[in-house]
Coordinates of C-alpha atoms and ligand atoms in Angstrom, one line a residue:
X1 CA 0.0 0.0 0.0
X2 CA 1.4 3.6 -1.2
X3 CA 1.0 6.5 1.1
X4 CA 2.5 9.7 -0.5
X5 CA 6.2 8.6 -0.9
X6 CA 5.9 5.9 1.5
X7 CA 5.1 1.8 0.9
X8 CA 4.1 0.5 4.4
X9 CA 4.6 -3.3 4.2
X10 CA 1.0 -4.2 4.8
X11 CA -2.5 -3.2 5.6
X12 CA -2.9 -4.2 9.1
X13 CA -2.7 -1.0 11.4
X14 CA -2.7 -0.6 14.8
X15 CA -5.1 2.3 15.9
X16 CA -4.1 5.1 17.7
X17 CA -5.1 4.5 21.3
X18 CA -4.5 7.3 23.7
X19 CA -2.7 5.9 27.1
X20 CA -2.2 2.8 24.8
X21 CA -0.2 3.2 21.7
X22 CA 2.9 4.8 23.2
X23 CA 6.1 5.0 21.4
X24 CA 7.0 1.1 23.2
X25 CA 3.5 -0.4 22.0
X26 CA 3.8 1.0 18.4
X27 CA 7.2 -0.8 18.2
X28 CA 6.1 -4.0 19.6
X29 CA 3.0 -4.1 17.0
X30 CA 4.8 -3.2 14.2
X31 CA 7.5 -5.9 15.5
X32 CA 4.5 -8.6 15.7
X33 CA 3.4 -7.7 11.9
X34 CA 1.2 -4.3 11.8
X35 CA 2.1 -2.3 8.9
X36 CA 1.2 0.9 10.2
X37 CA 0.8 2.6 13.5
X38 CA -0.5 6.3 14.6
X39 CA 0.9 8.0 17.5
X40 CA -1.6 9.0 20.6
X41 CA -3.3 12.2 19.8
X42 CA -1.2 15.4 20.4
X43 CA -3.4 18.6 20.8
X44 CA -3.0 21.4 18.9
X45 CA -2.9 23.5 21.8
X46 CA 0.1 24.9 21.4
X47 CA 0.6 26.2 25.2
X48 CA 0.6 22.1 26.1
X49 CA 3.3 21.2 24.0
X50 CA 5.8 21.5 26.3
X51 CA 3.7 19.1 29.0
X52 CA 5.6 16.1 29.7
X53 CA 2.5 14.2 28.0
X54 CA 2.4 16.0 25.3
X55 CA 6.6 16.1 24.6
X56 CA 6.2 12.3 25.5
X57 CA 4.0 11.9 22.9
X58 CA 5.8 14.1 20.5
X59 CA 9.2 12.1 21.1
X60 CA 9.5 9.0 18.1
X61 CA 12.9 8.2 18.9
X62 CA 13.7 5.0 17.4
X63 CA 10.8 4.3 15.9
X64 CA 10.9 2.9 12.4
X65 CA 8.9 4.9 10.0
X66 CA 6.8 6.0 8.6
X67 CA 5.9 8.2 11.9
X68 CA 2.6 8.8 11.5
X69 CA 1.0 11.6 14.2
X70 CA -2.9 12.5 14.6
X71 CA -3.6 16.0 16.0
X72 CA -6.7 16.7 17.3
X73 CA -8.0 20.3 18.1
X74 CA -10.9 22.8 16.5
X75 CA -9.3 25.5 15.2
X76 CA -7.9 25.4 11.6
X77 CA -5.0 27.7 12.3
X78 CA -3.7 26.0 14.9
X79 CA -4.0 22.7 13.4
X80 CA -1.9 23.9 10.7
X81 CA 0.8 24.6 13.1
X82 CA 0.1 21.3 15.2
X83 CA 1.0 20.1 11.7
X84 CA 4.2 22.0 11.2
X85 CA 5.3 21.8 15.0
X86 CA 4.9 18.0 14.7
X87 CA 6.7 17.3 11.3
X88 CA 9.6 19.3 12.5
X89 CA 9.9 16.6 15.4
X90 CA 9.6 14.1 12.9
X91 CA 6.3 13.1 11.7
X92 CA 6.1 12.2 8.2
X93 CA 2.7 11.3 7.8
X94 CA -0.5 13.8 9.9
X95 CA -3.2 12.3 10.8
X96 CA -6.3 14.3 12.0
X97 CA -8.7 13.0 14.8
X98 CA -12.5 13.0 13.6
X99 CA -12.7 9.8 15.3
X100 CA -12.6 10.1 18.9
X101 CA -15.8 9.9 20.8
X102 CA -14.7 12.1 24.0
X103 CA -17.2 14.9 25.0
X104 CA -14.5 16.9 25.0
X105 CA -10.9 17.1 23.8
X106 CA -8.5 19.2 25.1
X107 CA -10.9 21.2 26.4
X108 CA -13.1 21.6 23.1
X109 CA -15.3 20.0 20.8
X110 CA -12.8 18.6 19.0
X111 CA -12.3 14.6 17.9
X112 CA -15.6 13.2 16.6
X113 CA -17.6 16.2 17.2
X114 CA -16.6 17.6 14.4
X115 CA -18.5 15.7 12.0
X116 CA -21.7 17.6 12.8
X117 CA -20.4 20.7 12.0
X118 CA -19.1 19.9 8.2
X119 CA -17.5 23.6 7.2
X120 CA -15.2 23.8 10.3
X121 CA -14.2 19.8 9.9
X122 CA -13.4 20.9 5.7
X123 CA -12.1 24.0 7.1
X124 CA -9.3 22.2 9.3
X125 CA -8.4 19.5 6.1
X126 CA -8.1 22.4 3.6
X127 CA -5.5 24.2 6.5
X128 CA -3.4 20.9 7.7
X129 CA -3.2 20.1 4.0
X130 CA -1.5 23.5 2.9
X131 CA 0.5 23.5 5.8
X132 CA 2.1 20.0 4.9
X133 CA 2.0 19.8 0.8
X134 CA 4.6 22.2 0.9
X135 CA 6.5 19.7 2.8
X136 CA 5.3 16.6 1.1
X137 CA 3.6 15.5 3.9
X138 CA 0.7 13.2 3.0
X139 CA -2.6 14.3 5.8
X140 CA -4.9 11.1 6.7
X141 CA -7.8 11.2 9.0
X142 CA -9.8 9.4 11.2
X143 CA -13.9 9.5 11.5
X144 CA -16.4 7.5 12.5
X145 CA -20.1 7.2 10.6
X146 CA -21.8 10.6 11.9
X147 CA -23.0 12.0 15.1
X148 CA -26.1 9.5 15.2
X149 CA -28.1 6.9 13.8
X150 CA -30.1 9.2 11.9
X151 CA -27.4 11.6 10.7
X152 CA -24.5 9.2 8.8
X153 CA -22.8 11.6 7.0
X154 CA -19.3 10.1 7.0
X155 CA -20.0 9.4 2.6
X156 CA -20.6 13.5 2.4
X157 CA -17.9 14.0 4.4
X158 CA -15.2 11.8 3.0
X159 CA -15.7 13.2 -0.8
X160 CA -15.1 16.4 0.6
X161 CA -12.2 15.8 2.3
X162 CA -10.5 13.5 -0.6
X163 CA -11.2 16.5 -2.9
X164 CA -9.2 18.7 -0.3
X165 CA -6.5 16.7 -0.4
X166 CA -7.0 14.0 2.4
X167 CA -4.1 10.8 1.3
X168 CA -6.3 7.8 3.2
X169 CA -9.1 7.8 5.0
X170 CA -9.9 5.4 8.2
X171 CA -13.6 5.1 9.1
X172 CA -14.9 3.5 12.5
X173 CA -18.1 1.8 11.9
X174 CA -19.9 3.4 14.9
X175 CA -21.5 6.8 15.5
X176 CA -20.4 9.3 17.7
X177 CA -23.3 9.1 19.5
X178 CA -22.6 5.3 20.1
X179 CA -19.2 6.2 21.9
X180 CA -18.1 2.1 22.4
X181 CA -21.2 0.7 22.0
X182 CA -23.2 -1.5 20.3
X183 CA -22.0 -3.4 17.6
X184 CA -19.8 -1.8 15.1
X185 CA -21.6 -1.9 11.4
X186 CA -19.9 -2.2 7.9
X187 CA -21.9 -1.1 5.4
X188 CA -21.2 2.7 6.1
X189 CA -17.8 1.5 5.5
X190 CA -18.6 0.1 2.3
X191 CA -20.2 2.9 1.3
X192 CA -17.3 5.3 1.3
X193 CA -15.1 2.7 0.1
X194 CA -17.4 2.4 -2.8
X195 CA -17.6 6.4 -3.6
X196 CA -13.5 7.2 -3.0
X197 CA -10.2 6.8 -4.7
X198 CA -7.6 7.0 -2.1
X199 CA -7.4 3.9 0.2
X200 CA -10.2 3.4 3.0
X201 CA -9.1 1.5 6.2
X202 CA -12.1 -0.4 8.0
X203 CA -11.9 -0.2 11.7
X204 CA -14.2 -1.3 15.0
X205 CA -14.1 -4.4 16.7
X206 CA -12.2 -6.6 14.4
X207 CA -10.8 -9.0 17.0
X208 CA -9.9 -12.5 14.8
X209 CA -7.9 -13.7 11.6
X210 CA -12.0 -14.6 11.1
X211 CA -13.7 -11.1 11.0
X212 CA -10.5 -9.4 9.5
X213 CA -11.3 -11.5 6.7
X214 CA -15.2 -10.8 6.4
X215 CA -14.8 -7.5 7.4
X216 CA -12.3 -7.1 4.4
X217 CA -15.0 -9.1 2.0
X218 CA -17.4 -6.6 3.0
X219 CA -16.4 -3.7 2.9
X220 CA -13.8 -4.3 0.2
X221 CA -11.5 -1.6 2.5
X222 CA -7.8 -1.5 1.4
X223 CA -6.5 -1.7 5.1
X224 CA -7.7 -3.2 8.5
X225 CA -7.2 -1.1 11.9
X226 CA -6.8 -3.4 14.8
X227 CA -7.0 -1.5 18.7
X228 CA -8.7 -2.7 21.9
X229 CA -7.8 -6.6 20.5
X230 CA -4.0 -5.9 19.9
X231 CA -4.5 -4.6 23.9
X232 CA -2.5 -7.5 25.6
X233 CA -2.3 -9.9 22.1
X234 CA -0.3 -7.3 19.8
X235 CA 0.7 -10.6 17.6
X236 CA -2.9 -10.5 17.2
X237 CA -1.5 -8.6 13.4
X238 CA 0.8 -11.6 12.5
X239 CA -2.0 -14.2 12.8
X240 CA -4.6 -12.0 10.7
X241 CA -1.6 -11.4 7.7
X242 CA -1.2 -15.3 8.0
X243 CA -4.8 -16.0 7.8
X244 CA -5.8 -13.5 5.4
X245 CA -2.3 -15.0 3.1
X246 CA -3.2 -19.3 3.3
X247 CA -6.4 -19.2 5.0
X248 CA -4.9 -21.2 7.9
X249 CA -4.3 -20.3 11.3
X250 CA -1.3 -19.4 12.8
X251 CA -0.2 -21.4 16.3
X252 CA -0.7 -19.1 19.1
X253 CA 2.9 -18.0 20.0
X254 CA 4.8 -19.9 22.8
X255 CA 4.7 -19.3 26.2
X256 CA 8.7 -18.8 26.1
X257 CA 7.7 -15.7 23.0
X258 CA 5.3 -14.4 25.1
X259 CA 7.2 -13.7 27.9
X260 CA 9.9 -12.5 26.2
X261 CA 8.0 -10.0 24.4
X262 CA 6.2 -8.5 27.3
X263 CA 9.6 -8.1 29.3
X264 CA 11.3 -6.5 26.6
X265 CA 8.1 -4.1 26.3
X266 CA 8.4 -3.7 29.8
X267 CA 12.0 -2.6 29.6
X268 CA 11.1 0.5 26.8
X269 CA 7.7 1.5 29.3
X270 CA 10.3 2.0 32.1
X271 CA 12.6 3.4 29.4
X272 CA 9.9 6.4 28.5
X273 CA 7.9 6.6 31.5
X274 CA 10.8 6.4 34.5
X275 CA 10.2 3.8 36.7
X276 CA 8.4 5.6 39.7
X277 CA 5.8 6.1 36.8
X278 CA 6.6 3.2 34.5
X279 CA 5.7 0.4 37.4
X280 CA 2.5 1.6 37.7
X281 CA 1.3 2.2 34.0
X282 CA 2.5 -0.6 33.0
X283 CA 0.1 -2.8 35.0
X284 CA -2.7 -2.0 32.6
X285 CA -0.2 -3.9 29.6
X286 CA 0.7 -7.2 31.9
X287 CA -3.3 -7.1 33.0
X288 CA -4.3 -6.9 29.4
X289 CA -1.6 -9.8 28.6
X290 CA -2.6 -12.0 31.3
X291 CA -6.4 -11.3 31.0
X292 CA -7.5 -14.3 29.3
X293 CA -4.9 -16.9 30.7
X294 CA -5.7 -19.5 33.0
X295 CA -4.7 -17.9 36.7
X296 CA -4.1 -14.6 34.8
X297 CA -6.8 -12.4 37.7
X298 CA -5.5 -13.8 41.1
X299 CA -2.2 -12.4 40.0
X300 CA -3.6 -8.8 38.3
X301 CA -4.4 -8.2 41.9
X302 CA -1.2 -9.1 43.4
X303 CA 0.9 -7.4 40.5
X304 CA -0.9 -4.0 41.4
X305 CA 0.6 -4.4 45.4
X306 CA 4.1 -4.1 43.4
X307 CA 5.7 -0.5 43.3
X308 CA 9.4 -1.1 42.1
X309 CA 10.2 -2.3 38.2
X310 CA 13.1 -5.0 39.7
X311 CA 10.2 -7.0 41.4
X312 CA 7.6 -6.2 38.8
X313 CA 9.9 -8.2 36.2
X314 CA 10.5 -11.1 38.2
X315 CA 7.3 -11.4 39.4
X316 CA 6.1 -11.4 35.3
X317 CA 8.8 -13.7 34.6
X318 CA 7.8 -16.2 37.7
X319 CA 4.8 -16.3 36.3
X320 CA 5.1 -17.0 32.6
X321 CA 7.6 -19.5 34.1
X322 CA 5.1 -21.1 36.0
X323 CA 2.8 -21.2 33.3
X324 CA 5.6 -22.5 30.9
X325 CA 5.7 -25.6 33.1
X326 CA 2.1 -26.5 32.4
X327 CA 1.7 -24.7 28.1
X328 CA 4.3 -25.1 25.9
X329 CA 2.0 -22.7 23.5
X330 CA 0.1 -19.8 25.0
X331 CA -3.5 -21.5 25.7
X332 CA -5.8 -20.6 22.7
X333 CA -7.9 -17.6 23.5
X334 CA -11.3 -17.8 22.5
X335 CA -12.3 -14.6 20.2
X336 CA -15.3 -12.7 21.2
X337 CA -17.0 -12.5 17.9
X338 CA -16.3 -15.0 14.8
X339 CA -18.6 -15.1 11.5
X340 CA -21.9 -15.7 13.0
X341 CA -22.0 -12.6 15.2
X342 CA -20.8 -10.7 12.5
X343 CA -23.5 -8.0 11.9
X344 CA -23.4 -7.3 8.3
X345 CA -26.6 -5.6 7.2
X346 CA -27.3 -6.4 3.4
Ligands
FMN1 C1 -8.4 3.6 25.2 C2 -8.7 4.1 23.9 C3 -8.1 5.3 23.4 C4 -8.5 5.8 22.1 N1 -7.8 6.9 21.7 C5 -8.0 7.4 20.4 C6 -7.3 8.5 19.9 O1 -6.5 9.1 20.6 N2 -7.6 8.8 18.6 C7 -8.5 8.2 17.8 O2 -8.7 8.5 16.7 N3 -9.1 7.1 18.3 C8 -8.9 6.7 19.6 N4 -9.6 5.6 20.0 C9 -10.4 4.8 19.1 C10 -9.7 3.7 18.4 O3 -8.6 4.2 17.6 C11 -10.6 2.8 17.5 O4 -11.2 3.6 16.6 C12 -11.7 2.1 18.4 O5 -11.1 1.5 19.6 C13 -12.4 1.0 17.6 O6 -11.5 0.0 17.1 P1 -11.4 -1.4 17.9 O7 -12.8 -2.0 18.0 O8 -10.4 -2.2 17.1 O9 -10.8 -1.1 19.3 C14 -9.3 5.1 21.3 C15 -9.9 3.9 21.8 C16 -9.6 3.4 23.0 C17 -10.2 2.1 23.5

């Protein structure tokens, strides 16, 4: 798949996942096969750029590219210079949030919001466009389907900002009003697949090699975003590319893999966050990893008495050990939804 000057080596992308896809999870996904990964939203506030968050967020030291960062804000000025303040820390690729569901975002009506007021959202893609052609800076954005049920207007939308320049175009098959949910639907999908030129990334609750696939069929999308199921599985990306490539599925990864992954992810959370801070947000990553393992609760709770990194580790590693004894293969997780619960509206 082409994006501007870049290939990316697939179309499996990891979604951009505020408090999630930090600078270490991005790496680990793309490591585990995603072809594509968005940074955490920076705001376009300009007075927060120098926030720890915000400079965290706006750090992608060595992190293989193309760096791809979504802005979010409501003003088309300073979106522009979200743009340009971002690309001259490295981002080679912008990507505006229409997507996120949040009342508010920094402070505004910003995020998903947007999509009921179509002149200011065409207003922001006409200025972050300008402010990155000149730097040959391809702009991509994220939606969802419209505010509500009865107002879809993602298909308006998305003509209107491929005519104003936008390079690819992600769509979340729920409304803003839905926030998380319900089920996610397709056919909107399909519908500005159907109607555009530039490539159309399906996104919302793909969770298996199985509804990657029928989601794909459907809504004939040239890319698949992947977020709350790569939460604790990030190989989840290398067993869709194998599935959707033979049609078989992959083994789940050993128990030996596992662990080593998650300690080595472990190591870069310290690495960014310091490990006063690291310890503790990194309980969230081992709780998603251990979620669905047999004995994987009991120890959640006693993880979260644990305040130093040093004992964090070795209480991860006892415990993948321990499992290790029992799996030589991480125990097959069941996925939440497979073809039949797939809701695909004719
Ligand atoms: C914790 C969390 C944080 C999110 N943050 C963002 C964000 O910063 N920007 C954005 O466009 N979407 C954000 N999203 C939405 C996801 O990118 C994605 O559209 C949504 O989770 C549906 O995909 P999924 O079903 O594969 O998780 C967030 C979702 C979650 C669960």
């Amino acid at each position: 798949m082409r994006l501007g000057a870049f290939v990316l080596p697939n179309r499996l992308f990891v979604a951009p996942m505020a408090g999630v896809t930090d600078r270490p999870f991005r790496m680990l996904c793309r490591q585990l096969g995603a072809g594509h990964a968005v940074s955490e939203m920076v705001t376009s506030k300009r007075e927060l750029w120098s926030s720890l968050k915000t400079s965290r967020r706006a750090d992608h030291r060595g992190e293989p590219g193309p760096i791809a960062v979504q802005i979010a804000g409501v003003d088309p000025a300073e979106m522009a210079d979200a743009a340009r303040y971002n690309i001259d820390r490295g981002a080679q690729i912008i990507d505006i949030n229409m997507g996120c569901p949040a009342k508010k975002v920094c402070n505004v009506f910003a995020g998903s919001a947007l999509m009921s007021n179509e002149p200011l959202a065409l207003a922001i893609v006409e200025s972050v466009v300008a402010a990155c052609a000149p730097r040959n800076v391809p702009v991509t954005l994220k939606m969802r389907t419209g505010r509500s049920e009865t107002e879809r207007n993602a298909v308006t939308l998305a003509r209107a900002f491929e005519r104003a320049g936008i390079a690819m175009l992600t769509v979340h098959g729920r409304t803003r009003e839905q926030g998380f949910k319900g089920l996610a639907e397709y056919d909107t999908i399909a519908a500005v697949k159907a109607v555009l030129a530039i490539p159309v990334v399906a996104n919302g609750d793909i969770d298996s090699p199985e509804k990657a696939r029928a989601v794909l069929a459907h809504t004939r999308a040239d890319a698949l975003m992947i977020g709350r199921a790569a939460q604790g599985r990030p190989w989840i990306f290398r067993e869709v590319a194998h599935h959707l490539a033979t049609g078989e599925h992959l083994a789940p990864p050993t128990v030996a893999e596992a662990a080593r992954w998650l300690t080595a992810h472990l190591h870069d959370h310290y690495a960014l966050y310091g490990e006063a801070s690291g310890v503790k947000s990194a309980r969230r990553h081992i709780g998603w990893a251990l979620r669905e393992l047999p004995g994987g609760e009991s120890f959640r709770a006693e993880m979260n008495r644990i305040d130093d990194c040093g004992a964090q580790l070795r209480a991860v590693g006892d415990w993948f050990a321990r499992l290790g004894e029992q799996h030589e293969r991480l125990p097959r997780i069941v996925a939440a939804a497979n073809d039949d619960q797939i809701e695909m509206r004719a």
